[in-house]
Every structure is written in C-alpha cells, then in structure tokens.
Amino acid sequence: MIIDFHTHTFPKKISLQVVDKLSEASCTVHFTDGSQDGLKASMKQARIDYSLVLPVATSPGQVEKINSGIIESMETLMSEGFISFGCMHPDYPDFKRELAQLKAAGIRGIKLHPTYQGMDLTDIRMMRVIYAASEVGLAVIIHAGWDIGIFDHDYASVDMILKIIDEICPHDFILAHFGGWLNWDKVEKYLAGADVYMDTAFTVGDVTPLPGAPRPPFSTRNLDNESFLRIMRKHGADRVLFATDSPWMDQSEYVRIFNEMPLSPSEREHIMHLNAERLLGLRS
C-alpha cells in the first residue's frame, strides 16, 4: 500500500486557474490541473492507494464552508481514495467549537499554513489553535520552513517549531516538507529525533521550473537522497510520512525515487503507509 500524506485539490471550476496562478508565483510547474479528477488520474498512474488532501483557509470566512463540505462528502471521498483533513484559520472566532465538530465527525486532523495565513507559527493565535486541536485529539500538520511562492520571510522556522514543541507539546504534530523547507542543516541538528512527524512533501527530487520563467535560485535546494536518508535515520522511520505535495510534485516520479532508495523493508513499510495508517485511523 502507498499513502500520499500531503496533496492539494481545488474546486473543479477554478482549479486550473488557481494552480496556474500559484505556478507563476513560484516559477514552478504543476503536474495536475488541481482538481480531484486530476489527482485521481495521477494516483492511478503512480499506484497510490490513498491521498490525504490538505485544505488551507486563507481567511476566517472560509472555515465553515470548507469544513462542512468535507464532513458531508467524507464517505464519497473515501470511496475514491481521498481522505481529507479539516482546515482552520487562526482568526476564526469560535475555533474551539469548530475543532470539536471536526473531531466528532471523524476528521483526523487540521492543516495550518503560517505563510498563507500571514502570521508566524509562534503568533499567539496560531499557538492557541494548535493547543486546542491537540486537546481534542486532532493531529496538526503545518507548512514548515520557507515557502517557494512567498519568499519574503520564514513564517515557520526551526526556532519557532522548537518553541511550539517546548511550550505546547502537541500530540501528533506533523511538520510538512521534512521539518522545514530549505532549513535542512537546522532540521538535522535540532529537529531530527524530536517527538514530531515529518512528511516528505517537496523534499527530494528536482524542482521543475516553469518554462519561460526565471529559474528560481533555490530550485536545486531539495535534499539529495544521501542527505535525506541520513536525516531520516536520525529521526526514525516510524516518524516519517511519504508525501508529494501534488500537484507541485509528480506522484509517479516521487514513488520511483522512493522505490529506488536503499531503504530497509521496515523503513519502507513505515514511511510508505504504516505511519499514515495509524494517524488516519486506517488500522487498529
């Protein structure tokens, strides 16, 4: 089994418009049209069994609409191979009630994106949502490190993540982009081995530049396989989640990269599906 723990989709009517806009901002290509149909076709080609979809609320007003749609369509999504986390915006006023409703509905976690939500991870508004989510038993996945499309400030640095771990000790705290995109040295020194999960989204393999756009100076800064394996083994394969960040990485290429890595059978099983199965409640 293969579970992709980090993907994105958008409403079909606007999906291509959204991913085109984001591609221009990041100077990188997208590998699906951003729709559920596009992701489903990509999963079939890559032989991925389930994809976790991570919605991001960029304003408080989006929270209820996104979450109610996820709850209403949970069974249908699951039958298509999709599982979805809920969303939360740190400025949403009644966040405790909304988190409790997600938990009661069977949603397993929420996604927070400090960059696109315009505040540091250690902003008190972020911290109280992370604390409240952990209190009700929801996993929290955050965008960690720099964002390729908004390169003005690191909204979720390793130092900020360490403060969250130290002051909140959140349960099932998941750091996207292997603990902090472009912060690889500090991730290896300070986060590898911490009581957190790390996903592999947008971490290994080449970043494909958008044709005709200026080549991003950071396009070759993803981890090489040797560095990835070294950090992964320091952290522990039981805390690493296979993830692609589709549509921003090609799922088939990502599966190929991991199939060719010199992983032990146990490492491969935990990274590719066992850890995700536990977090998503797919096995007892």
mmCIF file of N, CA, C and O in Angstrom, residues 126-161:
data_model
loop_
_atom_site.group_PDB
_atom_site.id
_atom_site.type_symbol
_atom_site.label_atom_id
_atom_site.label_comp_id
_atom_site.label_asym_id
_atom_site.label_seq_id
_atom_site.Cartn_x
_atom_site.Cartn_y
_atom_site.Cartn_z
ATOM 1 N N MET A 126 -1.949 31.399 16.436
ATOM 2 C CA MET A 126 -1.567 30.080 15.958
ATOM 3 C C MET A 126 -1.419 29.097 17.118
ATOM 4 O O MET A 126 -1.908 27.969 17.088
ATOM 5 N N MET A 127 -0.739 29.531 18.147
ATOM 6 C CA MET A 127 -0.429 28.658 19.262
ATOM 7 C C MET A 127 -1.693 28.168 19.973
ATOM 8 O O MET A 127 -1.788 27.006 20.361
ATOM 9 N N ARG A 128 -2.668 29.040 20.106
ATOM 10 C CA ARG A 128 -3.880 28.608 20.822
ATOM 11 C C ARG A 128 -4.683 27.604 19.996
ATOM 12 O O ARG A 128 -5.301 26.705 20.559
ATOM 13 N N VAL A 129 -4.642 27.729 18.664
ATOM 14 C CA VAL A 129 -5.330 26.748 17.817
ATOM 15 C C VAL A 129 -4.617 25.398 17.900
ATOM 16 O O VAL A 129 -5.262 24.351 18.025
ATOM 17 N N ILE A 130 -3.292 25.398 17.845
ATOM 18 C CA ILE A 130 -2.542 24.148 17.952
ATOM 19 C C ILE A 130 -2.812 23.474 19.290
ATOM 20 O O ILE A 130 -3.038 22.258 19.363
ATOM 21 N N TYR A 131 -2.811 24.259 20.354
ATOM 22 C CA TYR A 131 -3.086 23.709 21.689
ATOM 23 C C TYR A 131 -4.492 23.121 21.757
ATOM 24 O O TYR A 131 -4.686 21.996 22.245
ATOM 25 N N ALA A 132 -5.487 23.858 21.263
ATOM 26 C CA ALA A 132 -6.873 23.394 21.325
ATOM 27 C C ALA A 132 -7.083 22.150 20.482
ATOM 28 O O ALA A 132 -7.811 21.229 20.884
ATOM 29 N N ALA A 133 -6.463 22.095 19.303
ATOM 30 C CA ALA A 133 -6.595 20.917 18.448
ATOM 31 C C ALA A 133 -6.002 19.689 19.132
ATOM 32 O O ALA A 133 -6.591 18.603 19.124
ATOM 33 N N SER A 134 -4.833 19.864 19.734
ATOM 34 C CA SER A 134 -4.206 18.749 20.432
ATOM 35 C C SER A 134 -5.037 18.298 21.620
ATOM 36 O O SER A 134 -5.142 17.104 21.909
ATOM 37 N N GLU A 135 -5.676 19.230 22.295
ATOM 38 C CA GLU A 135 -6.511 18.912 23.451
ATOM 39 C C GLU A 135 -7.691 18.014 23.080
ATOM 40 O O GLU A 135 -8.098 17.160 23.877
ATOM 41 N N VAL A 136 -8.254 18.203 21.883
ATOM 42 C CA VAL A 136 -9.393 17.371 21.487
ATOM 43 C C VAL A 136 -8.964 16.140 20.697
ATOM 44 O O VAL A 136 -9.798 15.358 20.257
ATOM 45 N N GLY A 137 -7.656 15.965 20.515
ATOM 46 C CA GLY A 137 -7.156 14.762 19.857
ATOM 47 C C GLY A 137 -7.049 14.836 18.353
ATOM 48 O O GLY A 137 -7.070 13.805 17.669
ATOM 49 N N LEU A 138 -6.922 16.049 17.810
ATOM 50 C CA LEU A 138 -6.719 16.211 16.376
ATOM 51 C C LEU A 138 -5.230 16.347 16.069
ATOM 52 O O LEU A 138 -4.508 17.059 16.769
ATOM 53 N N ALA A 139 -4.776 15.677 15.035
ATOM 54 C CA ALA A 139 -3.422 15.910 14.538
ATOM 55 C C ALA A 139 -3.356 17.308 13.922
ATOM 56 O O ALA A 139 -4.365 17.842 13.446
ATOM 57 N N VAL A 140 -2.187 17.892 13.953
ATOM 58 C CA VAL A 140 -1.967 19.208 13.335
ATOM 59 C C VAL A 140 -0.778 19.082 12.392
ATOM 60 O O VAL A 140 0.317 18.698 12.811
ATOM 61 N N ILE A 141 -0.997 19.393 11.116
ATOM 62 C CA ILE A 141 0.103 19.463 10.161
ATOM 63 C C ILE A 141 0.304 20.919 9.771
ATOM 64 O O ILE A 141 -0.660 21.638 9.506
ATOM 65 N N ILE A 142 1.550 21.348 9.791
ATOM 66 C CA ILE A 142 1.861 22.733 9.438
ATOM 67 C C ILE A 142 2.815 22.759 8.248
ATOM 68 O O ILE A 142 3.615 21.848 8.056
ATOM 69 N N HIS A 143 2.697 23.796 7.432
ATOM 70 C CA HIS A 143 3.759 24.083 6.472
ATOM 71 C C HIS A 143 4.964 24.511 7.288
ATOM 72 O O HIS A 143 4.884 25.442 8.097
ATOM 73 N N ALA A 144 6.105 23.849 7.103
ATOM 74 C CA ALA A 144 7.311 24.142 7.876
ATOM 75 C C ALA A 144 8.407 24.655 6.960
ATOM 76 O O ALA A 144 8.656 24.101 5.896
ATOM 77 N N GLY A 145 9.044 25.715 7.390
ATOM 78 C CA GLY A 145 10.136 26.290 6.615
ATOM 79 C C GLY A 145 9.650 27.322 5.606
ATOM 80 O O GLY A 145 8.532 27.815 5.665
ATOM 81 N N TRP A 146 10.541 27.639 4.671
ATOM 82 C CA TRP A 146 10.236 28.642 3.656
ATOM 83 C C TRP A 146 9.158 28.141 2.710
ATOM 84 O O TRP A 146 8.960 26.935 2.555
ATOM 85 N N ASP A 147 8.478 29.064 2.068
ATOM 86 C CA ASP A 147 7.508 28.723 1.030
ATOM 87 C C ASP A 147 8.042 29.204 -0.311
ATOM 88 O O ASP A 147 8.459 30.363 -0.444
ATOM 89 N N ILE A 148 7.998 28.330 -1.300
ATOM 90 C CA ILE A 148 8.606 28.639 -2.586
ATOM 91 C C ILE A 148 7.888 29.776 -3.317
ATOM 92 O O ILE A 148 8.476 30.446 -4.165
ATOM 93 N N GLY A 149 6.626 30.037 -2.965
ATOM 94 C CA GLY A 149 5.871 31.081 -3.653
ATOM 95 C C GLY A 149 5.875 32.427 -2.951
ATOM 96 O O GLY A 149 5.542 33.448 -3.552
ATOM 97 N N ILE A 150 6.239 32.441 -1.666
ATOM 98 C CA ILE A 150 6.282 33.690 -0.896
ATOM 99 C C ILE A 150 7.592 33.691 -0.132
ATOM 100 O O ILE A 150 7.702 33.103 0.948
ATOM 101 N N PHE A 151 8.584 34.341 -0.700
ATOM 102 C CA PHE A 151 9.939 34.169 -0.208
ATOM 103 C C PHE A 151 10.410 35.390 0.576
ATOM 104 O O PHE A 151 11.594 35.707 0.620
ATOM 105 N N ASP A 152 9.474 36.088 1.238
ATOM 106 C CA ASP A 152 9.842 37.309 1.949
ATOM 107 C C ASP A 152 10.274 37.050 3.386
ATOM 108 O O ASP A 152 11.013 37.834 3.973
ATOM 109 N N HIS A 153 9.815 35.921 3.965
ATOM 110 C CA HIS A 153 10.006 35.705 5.398
ATOM 111 C C HIS A 153 9.734 34.237 5.701
ATOM 112 O O HIS A 153 8.863 33.614 5.083
ATOM 113 N N ASP A 154 10.465 33.667 6.643
ATOM 114 C CA ASP A 154 10.230 32.295 7.080
ATOM 115 C C ASP A 154 9.232 32.319 8.230
ATOM 116 O O ASP A 154 9.579 32.635 9.365
ATOM 117 N N TYR A 155 7.996 31.991 7.927
ATOM 118 C CA TYR A 155 6.914 32.066 8.911
ATOM 119 C C TYR A 155 6.873 30.860 9.846
ATOM 120 O O TYR A 155 6.104 30.863 10.803
ATOM 121 N N ALA A 156 7.651 29.822 9.547
ATOM 122 C CA ALA A 156 7.639 28.614 10.372
ATOM 123 C C ALA A 156 9.051 28.058 10.450
ATOM 124 O O ALA A 156 9.352 26.981 9.950
ATOM 125 N N SER A 157 9.928 28.794 11.088
ATOM 126 C CA SER A 157 11.332 28.422 11.183
ATOM 127 C C SER A 157 11.521 27.300 12.197
ATOM 128 O O SER A 157 10.631 26.993 13.000
ATOM 129 N N VAL A 158 12.703 26.721 12.189
ATOM 130 C CA VAL A 158 13.018 25.670 13.157
ATOM 131 C C VAL A 158 12.928 26.210 14.586
ATOM 132 O O VAL A 158 12.405 25.545 15.487
ATOM 133 N N ASP A 159 13.402 27.429 14.804
ATOM 134 C CA ASP A 159 13.318 28.022 16.147
ATOM 135 C C ASP A 159 11.865 28.150 16.607
ATOM 136 O O ASP A 159 11.547 27.880 17.774
ATOM 137 N N MET A 160 10.994 28.556 15.702
ATOM 138 C CA MET A 160 9.577 28.664 16.046
ATOM 139 C C MET A 160 8.977 27.298 16.354
ATOM 140 O O MET A 160 8.201 27.137 17.304
ATOM 141 N N ILE A 161 9.344 26.308 15.544
ATOM 142 C CA ILE A 161 8.832 24.949 15.764
ATOM 143 C C ILE A 161 9.293 24.421 17.119
ATOM 144 O O ILE A 161 8.504 23.812 17.866
#
